[in-house]
mmCIF file of C-alpha atoms in Angstrom:
data_model
loop_
_atom_site.group_PDB
_atom_site.id
_atom_site.type_symbol
_atom_site.label_atom_id
_atom_site.label_comp_id
_atom_site.label_asym_id
_atom_site.label_seq_id
_atom_site.Cartn_x
_atom_site.Cartn_y
_atom_site.Cartn_z
ATOM 1 C CA MET F 1 -15.365 -11.740 -45.584
ATOM 2 C CA THR F 2 -18.082 -9.090 -45.269
ATOM 3 C CA HIS F 3 -17.709 -5.649 -43.726
ATOM 4 C CA THR F 4 -19.999 -6.756 -40.871
ATOM 5 C CA ASP F 5 -17.715 -9.694 -40.114
ATOM 6 C CA HIS F 6 -14.725 -7.343 -39.868
ATOM 7 C CA GLN F 7 -16.618 -5.109 -37.432
ATOM 8 C CA SER F 8 -17.568 -8.112 -35.286
ATOM 9 C CA LEU F 9 -13.961 -9.274 -35.139
ATOM 10 C CA ARG F 10 -12.781 -5.808 -34.151
ATOM 11 C CA ARG F 11 -15.330 -5.772 -31.319
ATOM 12 C CA VAL F 12 -13.986 -9.122 -30.147
ATOM 13 C CA LEU F 13 -10.419 -7.792 -30.260
ATOM 14 C CA ARG F 14 -11.365 -4.690 -28.275
ATOM 15 C CA ARG F 15 -12.507 -6.965 -25.444
ATOM 16 C CA GLU F 16 -9.033 -8.531 -25.443
ATOM 17 C CA ILE F 17 -7.256 -5.175 -24.939
ATOM 18 C CA ALA F 18 -6.610 -4.143 -21.343
ATOM 19 C CA GLY F 19 -6.643 -0.428 -20.621
ATOM 20 C CA THR F 20 -5.343 1.982 -17.997
ATOM 21 C CA ILE F 21 -6.996 5.234 -16.949
ATOM 22 C CA GLY F 22 -4.978 7.896 -15.147
ATOM 23 C CA LEU F 23 -7.208 9.357 -12.440
ATOM 24 C CA LEU F 24 -6.911 12.803 -10.874
ATOM 25 C CA THR F 25 -8.320 11.981 -7.445
ATOM 26 C CA ASP F 26 -7.480 15.316 -5.843
ATOM 27 C CA GLU F 27 -9.164 18.584 -6.823
ATOM 28 C CA ARG F 28 -5.858 20.414 -6.492
ATOM 29 C CA ASP F 29 -4.236 18.031 -8.966
ATOM 30 C CA PHE F 30 -7.222 18.451 -11.259
ATOM 31 C CA HIS F 31 -6.816 22.226 -11.300
ATOM 32 C CA ALA F 32 -3.095 21.819 -11.981
ATOM 33 C CA MET F 33 -3.975 20.011 -15.212
ATOM 34 C CA ARG F 34 -6.274 22.816 -16.315
ATOM 35 C CA ARG F 35 -3.258 24.868 -17.364
ATOM 36 C CA TYR F 36 -3.084 22.660 -20.462
ATOM 37 C CA ASP F 37 -5.450 23.781 -23.221
ATOM 38 C CA SER F 38 -5.844 20.198 -24.449
ATOM 39 C CA PHE F 39 -7.272 19.137 -21.082
ATOM 40 C CA ALA F 40 -10.967 19.544 -21.798
ATOM 41 C CA PHE F 41 -12.518 19.305 -18.328
ATOM 42 C CA ARG F 42 -13.236 22.352 -16.185
ATOM 43 C CA ASP F 43 -15.153 20.829 -13.261
ATOM 44 C CA HIS F 44 -13.724 18.090 -11.057
ATOM 45 C CA ILE F 45 -17.073 16.571 -10.096
ATOM 46 C CA ALA F 46 -18.157 16.362 -13.736
ATOM 47 C CA TYR F 47 -14.774 14.825 -14.563
ATOM 48 C CA LEU F 48 -15.210 12.111 -11.921
ATOM 49 C CA GLN F 49 -18.731 11.383 -13.146
ATOM 50 C CA GLN F 50 -17.475 10.913 -16.702
ATOM 51 C CA ILE F 51 -14.644 8.668 -15.504
ATOM 52 C CA GLU F 52 -17.095 6.470 -13.617
ATOM 53 C CA ALA F 53 -19.417 6.248 -16.615
ATOM 54 C CA LEU F 54 -16.492 5.237 -18.822
ATOM 55 C CA LEU F 55 -15.383 2.575 -16.358
ATOM 56 C CA ARG F 56 -18.881 1.105 -16.232
ATOM 57 C CA THR F 57 -19.172 1.084 -20.004
ATOM 58 C CA ARG F 58 -15.869 -0.723 -20.405
ATOM 59 C CA ALA F 59 -16.878 -3.256 -17.753
ATOM 60 C CA LEU F 60 -20.184 -3.929 -19.527
ATOM 61 C CA GLN F 61 -18.234 -4.519 -22.727
ATOM 62 C CA GLY F 62 -16.111 -7.107 -20.937
ATOM 63 C CA THR F 63 -12.960 -4.968 -21.029
ATOM 64 C CA HIS F 64 -10.518 -5.009 -18.115
ATOM 65 C CA THR F 65 -9.455 -1.573 -16.865
ATOM 66 C CA THR F 66 -6.767 -0.578 -14.401
ATOM 67 C CA VAL F 67 -6.996 2.785 -12.655
ATOM 68 C CA ALA F 68 -3.716 4.583 -11.931
ATOM 69 C CA LEU F 69 -3.037 7.643 -9.790
ATOM 70 C CA PHE F 70 -2.160 10.555 -12.093
ATOM 71 C CA ASP F 71 0.223 13.075 -10.515
ATOM 72 C CA PRO F 72 0.609 16.354 -12.456
ATOM 73 C CA GLU F 73 4.098 17.068 -11.097
ATOM 74 C CA GLU F 74 5.366 13.617 -12.032
ATOM 75 C CA TYR F 75 3.717 14.064 -15.418
ATOM 76 C CA ALA F 76 5.515 17.356 -16.046
ATOM 77 C CA ASP F 77 8.852 15.791 -15.042
ATOM 78 C CA TYR F 78 8.181 12.808 -17.298
ATOM 79 C CA CYS F 79 7.448 15.025 -20.308
ATOM 80 C CA GLU F 80 10.546 17.114 -19.714
ATOM 81 C CA ALA F 81 12.773 14.037 -19.446
ATOM 82 C CA ALA F 82 11.226 12.407 -22.531
ATOM 83 C CA GLY F 83 11.134 15.592 -24.609
ATOM 84 C CA LEU F 84 7.348 15.501 -24.920
ATOM 85 C CA ASP F 85 4.876 18.352 -25.157
ATOM 86 C CA PRO F 86 2.786 18.070 -21.955
ATOM 87 C CA ASP F 87 -0.117 19.869 -23.652
ATOM 88 C CA ARG F 88 -0.970 16.910 -25.872
ATOM 89 C CA PRO F 89 -3.342 13.997 -25.171
ATOM 90 C CA ALA F 90 -0.779 11.601 -26.677
ATOM 91 C CA SER F 91 1.725 12.624 -24.012
ATOM 92 C CA ARG F 92 -0.804 11.966 -21.261
ATOM 93 C CA SER F 93 -1.522 8.564 -22.800
ATOM 94 C CA ARG F 94 2.175 7.651 -22.831
ATOM 95 C CA PHE F 95 2.561 8.718 -19.207
ATOM 96 C CA THR F 96 -0.519 6.723 -18.198
ATOM 97 C CA ALA F 97 0.836 3.646 -19.973
ATOM 98 C CA GLU F 98 4.037 4.066 -17.963
ATOM 99 C CA LEU F 99 2.007 4.237 -14.753
ATOM 100 C CA ALA F 100 0.443 0.880 -15.563
ATOM 101 C CA SER F 101 3.779 -0.827 -14.946
ATOM 102 C CA THR F 102 5.508 1.471 -12.461
ATOM 103 C CA GLY F 103 2.902 3.404 -10.491
ATOM 104 C CA PRO F 104 0.206 2.604 -7.935
ATOM 105 C CA THR F 105 -2.799 1.012 -9.643
ATOM 106 C CA VAL F 106 -6.112 -0.606 -8.706
ATOM 107 C CA PRO F 107 -8.190 -2.891 -10.969
ATOM 108 C CA TYR F 108 -11.730 -1.719 -11.664
ATOM 109 C CA GLU F 109 -14.147 -4.458 -10.632
ATOM 110 C CA GLY F 110 -17.445 -2.590 -10.717
ATOM 111 C CA GLN F 111 -16.991 -0.817 -7.392
ATOM 112 C CA PRO F 112 -18.275 2.763 -7.022
ATOM 113 C CA LEU F 113 -15.663 5.425 -7.646
ATOM 114 C CA ALA F 114 -16.203 6.636 -4.081
ATOM 115 C CA ASP F 115 -14.810 3.272 -2.917
ATOM 116 C CA LEU F 116 -12.114 2.986 -5.559
ATOM 117 C CA VAL F 117 -10.501 6.384 -4.893
ATOM 118 C CA PRO F 118 -9.565 5.740 -1.213
ATOM 119 C CA THR F 119 -8.193 2.326 -2.197
ATOM 120 C CA LEU F 120 -6.066 3.927 -4.894
ATOM 121 C CA VAL F 121 -4.786 6.623 -2.529
ATOM 122 C CA ASP F 122 -3.954 3.979 0.102
ATOM 123 C CA GLU F 123 -2.039 2.028 -2.533
ATOM 124 C CA ALA F 124 -0.063 5.157 -3.405
ATOM 125 C CA VAL F 125 0.772 5.761 0.266
ATOM 126 C CA ARG F 126 1.851 2.133 0.646
ATOM 127 C CA ARG F 127 4.095 2.395 -2.404
ATOM 128 C CA ALA F 128 5.642 5.656 -1.209
ATOM 129 C CA THR F 129 6.236 4.237 2.282
ATOM 130 C CA TRP F 130 7.950 1.155 0.897
ATOM 131 C CA GLU F 131 10.148 3.189 -1.477
ATOM 132 C CA TYR F 132 11.160 5.570 1.325
ATOM 133 C CA ALA F 133 11.886 2.737 3.764
ATOM 134 C CA SER F 134 13.887 0.863 1.119
ATOM 135 C CA THR F 135 15.952 3.990 0.485
ATOM 136 C CA LEU F 136 16.645 4.360 4.204
ATOM 137 C CA LEU F 137 17.899 0.776 4.405
ATOM 138 C CA ALA F 138 20.074 1.175 1.305
ATOM 139 C CA ARG F 139 21.672 4.340 2.702
ATOM 140 C CA LEU F 140 22.818 2.571 5.866
ATOM 141 C CA GLY F 141 25.635 1.015 3.883
ATOM 142 C CA ALA F 142 28.229 -1.401 5.232
ATOM 143 C CA CYS F 143 29.250 -1.685 8.860
ATOM 144 C CA PRO F 144 32.663 0.013 9.268
ATOM 145 C CA THR F 145 33.685 -2.703 11.736
ATOM 146 C CA CYS F 146 32.750 -5.949 9.979
ATOM 147 C CA GLY F 147 31.727 -4.833 6.484
ATOM 148 C CA GLU F 148 28.266 -6.399 6.692
ATOM 149 C CA ASP F 149 25.455 -4.626 4.817
ATOM 150 C CA ARG F 150 23.421 -3.206 7.680
ATOM 151 C CA GLY F 151 20.229 -2.792 5.689
ATOM 152 C CA ARG F 152 20.348 -6.359 4.421
ATOM 153 C CA ALA F 153 21.052 -7.700 7.916
ATOM 154 C CA ALA F 154 18.096 -5.746 9.334
ATOM 155 C CA PHE F 155 15.788 -7.014 6.598
ATOM 156 C CA SER F 156 16.868 -10.595 7.287
ATOM 157 C CA ARG F 157 16.194 -10.142 10.996
ATOM 158 C CA ALA F 158 12.818 -8.528 10.302
ATOM 159 C CA SER F 159 11.840 -11.454 8.064
ATOM 160 C CA GLU F 160 12.770 -13.894 10.820
ATOM 161 C CA LEU F 161 10.740 -11.998 13.414
ATOM 162 C CA LEU F 162 7.701 -11.758 11.134
ATOM 163 C CA VAL F 163 7.748 -15.529 10.600
ATOM 164 C CA ARG F 164 7.858 -16.025 14.376
ATOM 165 C CA VAL F 165 5.019 -13.554 14.981
ATOM 166 C CA LEU F 166 2.779 -15.193 12.379
ATOM 167 C CA GLY F 167 3.662 -18.651 13.650
ATOM 168 C CA SER F 168 2.681 -17.720 17.199
ATOM 169 C CA ALA F 169 -0.912 -16.841 16.267
ATOM 170 C CA PRO F 170 -3.843 -19.279 16.362
ATOM 171 C CA PRO F 171 -5.710 -20.224 13.149
ATOM 172 C CA GLY F 172 -7.888 -17.428 11.790
ATOM 173 C CA ASP F 173 -7.567 -13.961 10.325
ATOM 174 C CA ARG F 174 -4.688 -11.765 11.449
ATOM 175 C CA HIS F 175 -4.261 -8.026 11.035
ATOM 176 C CA LEU F 176 -0.793 -6.648 11.790
ATOM 177 C CA VAL F 177 0.340 -3.031 12.048
ATOM 178 C CA CYS F 178 3.974 -1.957 12.335
ATOM 179 C CA SER F 179 4.844 1.663 13.100
ATOM 180 C CA VAL F 180 8.281 3.254 13.310
ATOM 181 C CA ALA F 181 8.936 6.844 14.354
ATOM 182 C CA ASP F 182 10.775 8.806 11.686
ATOM 183 C CA SER F 183 11.144 12.435 10.673
ATOM 184 C CA PRO F 184 8.939 14.080 9.547
ATOM 185 C CA GLU F 185 6.241 11.379 9.788
ATOM 186 C CA THR F 186 5.788 7.954 11.326
ATOM 187 C CA LEU F 187 6.202 5.040 8.934
ATOM 188 C CA VAL F 188 3.245 2.656 9.061
ATOM 189 C CA ALA F 189 2.792 -0.696 7.320
ATOM 190 C CA VAL F 190 -0.185 -3.059 7.433
ATOM 191 C CA LEU F 191 -0.292 -6.778 6.751
ATOM 192 C CA HIS F 192 -3.309 -9.092 6.477
ATOM 193 C CA ALA F 193 -2.683 -12.793 6.901
ATOM 194 C CA ASP F 194 -4.991 -15.803 7.153
ATOM 195 C CA ARG F 195 -4.010 -19.081 8.757
ATOM 196 C CA ASP F 196 -6.070 -22.105 7.811
ATOM 197 C CA GLY F 197 -6.770 -25.191 9.895
ATOM 198 C CA ASP F 198 -3.693 -26.918 8.493
ATOM 199 C CA GLY F 199 -1.442 -24.141 9.741
ATOM 200 C CA ALA F 200 -0.655 -22.678 6.309
ATOM 201 C CA THR F 201 -0.398 -18.881 6.185
ATOM 202 C CA GLN F 202 -1.933 -16.994 3.251
ATOM 203 C CA LEU F 203 -0.774 -13.428 2.695
ATOM 204 C CA ASP F 204 -0.156 -10.849 -0.012
ATOM 205 C CA GLU F 205 3.513 -10.890 -1.046
ATOM 206 C CA ALA F 206 3.635 -7.146 -1.759
ATOM 207 C CA GLU F 207 2.135 -6.340 1.654
ATOM 208 C CA ALA F 208 4.593 -8.700 3.320
ATOM 209 C CA LEU F 209 7.541 -7.044 1.550
ATOM 210 C CA GLU F 210 6.421 -3.562 2.591
ATOM 211 C CA PHE F 211 5.740 -4.664 6.166
ATOM 212 C CA THR F 212 9.122 -6.368 6.503
ATOM 213 C CA THR F 213 10.915 -3.332 5.077
ATOM 214 C CA VAL F 214 9.330 -0.931 7.586
ATOM 215 C CA LEU F 215 10.061 -3.331 10.449
ATOM 216 C CA ALA F 216 13.661 -3.572 9.235
ATOM 217 C CA VAL F 217 13.986 0.227 9.348
ATOM 218 C CA GLY F 218 12.943 0.186 12.992
ATOM 219 C CA LEU F 219 15.412 -2.568 13.840
ATOM 220 C CA ALA F 220 18.294 -0.935 11.962
ATOM 221 C CA THR F 221 17.801 2.636 13.168
ATOM 222 C CA HIS F 222 16.678 1.771 16.729
ATOM 223 C CA ASN F 223 13.947 4.378 16.337
ATOM 224 C CA PRO F 224 10.919 3.971 18.632
ATOM 225 C CA GLY F 225 8.300 1.675 17.170
ATOM 226 C CA GLY F 226 6.006 -1.234 17.734
ATOM 227 C CA LEU F 227 4.125 -4.125 16.182
ATOM 228 C CA VAL F 228 0.502 -4.926 17.040
ATOM 229 C CA MET F 229 -1.522 -7.920 15.901
ATOM 230 C CA ARG F 230 -5.247 -8.557 16.056
ATOM 231 C CA THR F 231 -6.443 -12.120 15.587
ATOM 232 C CA THR F 232 -9.986 -13.103 14.686
ATOM 233 C CA THR F 233 -11.202 -16.672 15.179
ATOM 234 C CA ALA F 234 -14.783 -17.828 14.688
ATOM 235 C CA GLY F 235 -16.644 -18.297 17.962
ATOM 236 C CA SER F 236 -14.062 -16.466 20.092
ATOM 237 C CA PRO F 237 -13.420 -12.838 21.041
ATOM 238 C CA ASP F 238 -10.807 -11.028 18.992
ATOM 239 C CA ARG F 239 -7.394 -10.966 20.645
ATOM 240 C CA VAL F 240 -5.138 -7.881 20.478
ATOM 241 C CA TYR F 241 -1.516 -7.918 21.590
ATOM 242 C CA GLY F 242 1.811 -6.460 20.554
ATOM 243 C CA TRP F 243 5.497 -5.848 20.959
ATOM 244 C CA ARG F 244 7.785 -2.862 21.357
ATOM 245 C CA LEU F 245 10.803 -2.510 19.043
ATOM 246 C CA ARG F 246 13.958 -2.404 21.100
ATOM 247 C CA GLY F 247 17.323 -2.834 19.434
ATOM 248 C CA GLU F 248 17.070 -5.796 17.092
ATOM 249 C CA ASP F 249 14.320 -7.516 19.070
ATOM 250 C CA LEU F 250 10.608 -7.379 19.813
ATOM 251 C CA HIS F 251 9.782 -7.006 23.498
ATOM 252 C CA PRO F 252 6.247 -8.006 24.584
ATOM 253 C CA LEU F 253 3.795 -5.373 25.739
ATOM 254 C CA THR F 254 1.779 -6.111 28.834
ATOM 255 C CA ALA F 255 -1.992 -6.467 28.596
ATOM 256 C CA GLY F 256 -2.318 -3.106 30.336
ATOM 257 C CA GLU F 257 -0.023 -1.393 27.826
ATOM 258 C CA VAL F 258 -2.022 -2.820 24.927
ATOM 259 C CA PHE F 259 -5.285 -1.717 26.541
ATOM 260 C CA ASP F 260 -3.935 1.807 27.117
ATOM 261 C CA ALA F 261 -2.734 2.053 23.502
ATOM 262 C CA TYR F 262 -6.084 1.005 22.076
ATOM 263 C CA CYS F 263 -8.286 2.880 24.512
ATOM 264 C CA THR F 264 -6.555 6.267 24.452
ATOM 265 C CA ASP F 265 -7.226 8.925 21.821
ATOM 266 C CA ALA F 266 -3.887 9.557 20.101
ATOM 267 C CA ASP F 267 -4.672 13.245 19.502
ATOM 268 C CA THR F 268 -6.292 14.303 22.774
ATOM 269 C CA GLY F 269 -5.040 11.704 25.226
ATOM 270 C CA ASP F 270 -8.622 11.099 26.400
ATOM 271 C CA LEU F 271 -9.811 7.621 27.263
ATOM 272 C CA VAL F 272 -12.123 5.919 24.786
ATOM 273 C CA SER F 273 -14.392 2.968 25.433
ATOM 274 C CA PRO F 274 -12.880 -0.454 24.746
ATOM 275 C CA GLU F 275 -14.408 -2.530 21.970
ATOM 276 C CA SER F 276 -16.818 -5.277 22.926
ATOM 277 C CA HIS F 277 -15.824 -8.910 22.352
ATOM 278 C CA VAL F 278 -12.123 -7.967 22.294
ATOM 279 C CA ASP F 279 -9.479 -9.271 24.661
ATOM 280 C CA TYR F 280 -6.430 -7.058 25.223
ATOM 281 C CA CYS F 281 -3.705 -9.430 26.304
ATOM 282 C CA ALA F 282 0.006 -10.167 26.484
ATOM 283 C CA PRO F 283 1.462 -11.771 23.348
ATOM 284 C CA PRO F 284 2.460 -15.420 23.094
ATOM 285 C CA ASP F 285 6.089 -16.476 23.368
ATOM 286 C CA LEU F 286 7.904 -16.000 20.053
ATOM 287 C CA ASP F 287 10.223 -18.894 20.910
ATOM 288 C CA ASP F 288 13.246 -16.770 20.024
ATOM 289 C CA PRO F 289 16.255 -17.813 22.111
ATOM 290 C CA GLY F 290 18.173 -14.691 21.076
ATOM 291 C CA THR F 291 20.789 -16.575 19.070
ATOM 292 C CA HIS F 292 19.971 -14.811 15.792
ATOM 293 C CA ARG F 293 22.693 -13.487 13.541
ATOM 294 C CA GLY F 294 21.794 -9.877 14.112
ATOM 295 C CA HIS F 295 24.147 -6.973 13.651
ATOM 296 C CA HIS F 296 25.447 -5.869 17.046
ATOM 297 C CA HIS F 297 28.149 -3.302 16.271
#
C-alpha cells in the first residue's frame, strides 16, 4: 500500500473520531486560566474567534464535535484529586474528556457561537438545578412515623401530577414552567412537550426528569411554588393557565390570577401589556379525586 493510501485512510479515520472542546464562556473564567503558562491565549474575544473557526473547520471535515462548559475551579479540583499538573495541556485534555460524559455539553451543529454559548450556559444551569433538587430530596430521608422515603414519595406524586397536567391539554405544543421558592434562589424547571393528533406526548426525557424533580421538591417541602402551562394549537389563540402548589396537590389559579402573573413586571410591580392572541384562563380539571398515595405525616 502506498504512502498516499495510508494518508487517505487516516483522513477517513479522523472523520470517525468524535471530539469535545472545553469552552471558557465567561471572561472571568478565561482570565482565571491565564495563570497557567501553558494556556496560550491572552484575549478572550480572540480565543472565542479561534474556537469558532476550529468548530467550523471540524464540521466541514465531517467531524462531530461536542462543546462542554469548562470551569477553572472544577478543573483545579480535578487536577488536585487526580495528582495532575494543571499547567499542562494534557491535563486540560483529560479534564475535557471527563466533561464529555459527566458535564453539561451541547453538540455543535453549525450554529454561531453567539447562539451556542447561551444554550450551553442554560444546559449548565439546568444540570445544576437538577443536582441541587435531587440532593434536597435525598436529604429528606425516611418519615419517622411510617418509615417511607419522603423524597421518593414526593417524586412519585410529582410524576403522577405531571401525567395528569399533560393529559389535560389539547393537541399541540406545550410549554411548562415549574418554580419553587428556595433559599437563596428560586428553583425553576422548564419542559417542552408536543401532543400529536393521536394523543401521544413527545418530550425530552432529561427535561422531564428535571421538571419532575423540582416539582417534587415543592410538594415535599411545602415551599411556595407554582406550575404554568402555555399551549399552542394551529388556528387558535395560545392558552395560558396554571396551578399553585399547596401541600401535595396542585390548586388551579383563576383566570385573573394568571393574567396578573403574566401582565405584571416581577421586578417593579408595574403592569405590562398583555400579549395579543393569548387567552389567560382557568386550567382544565386534572381529574384527580384526591385518593393518591401521598405522604401525609
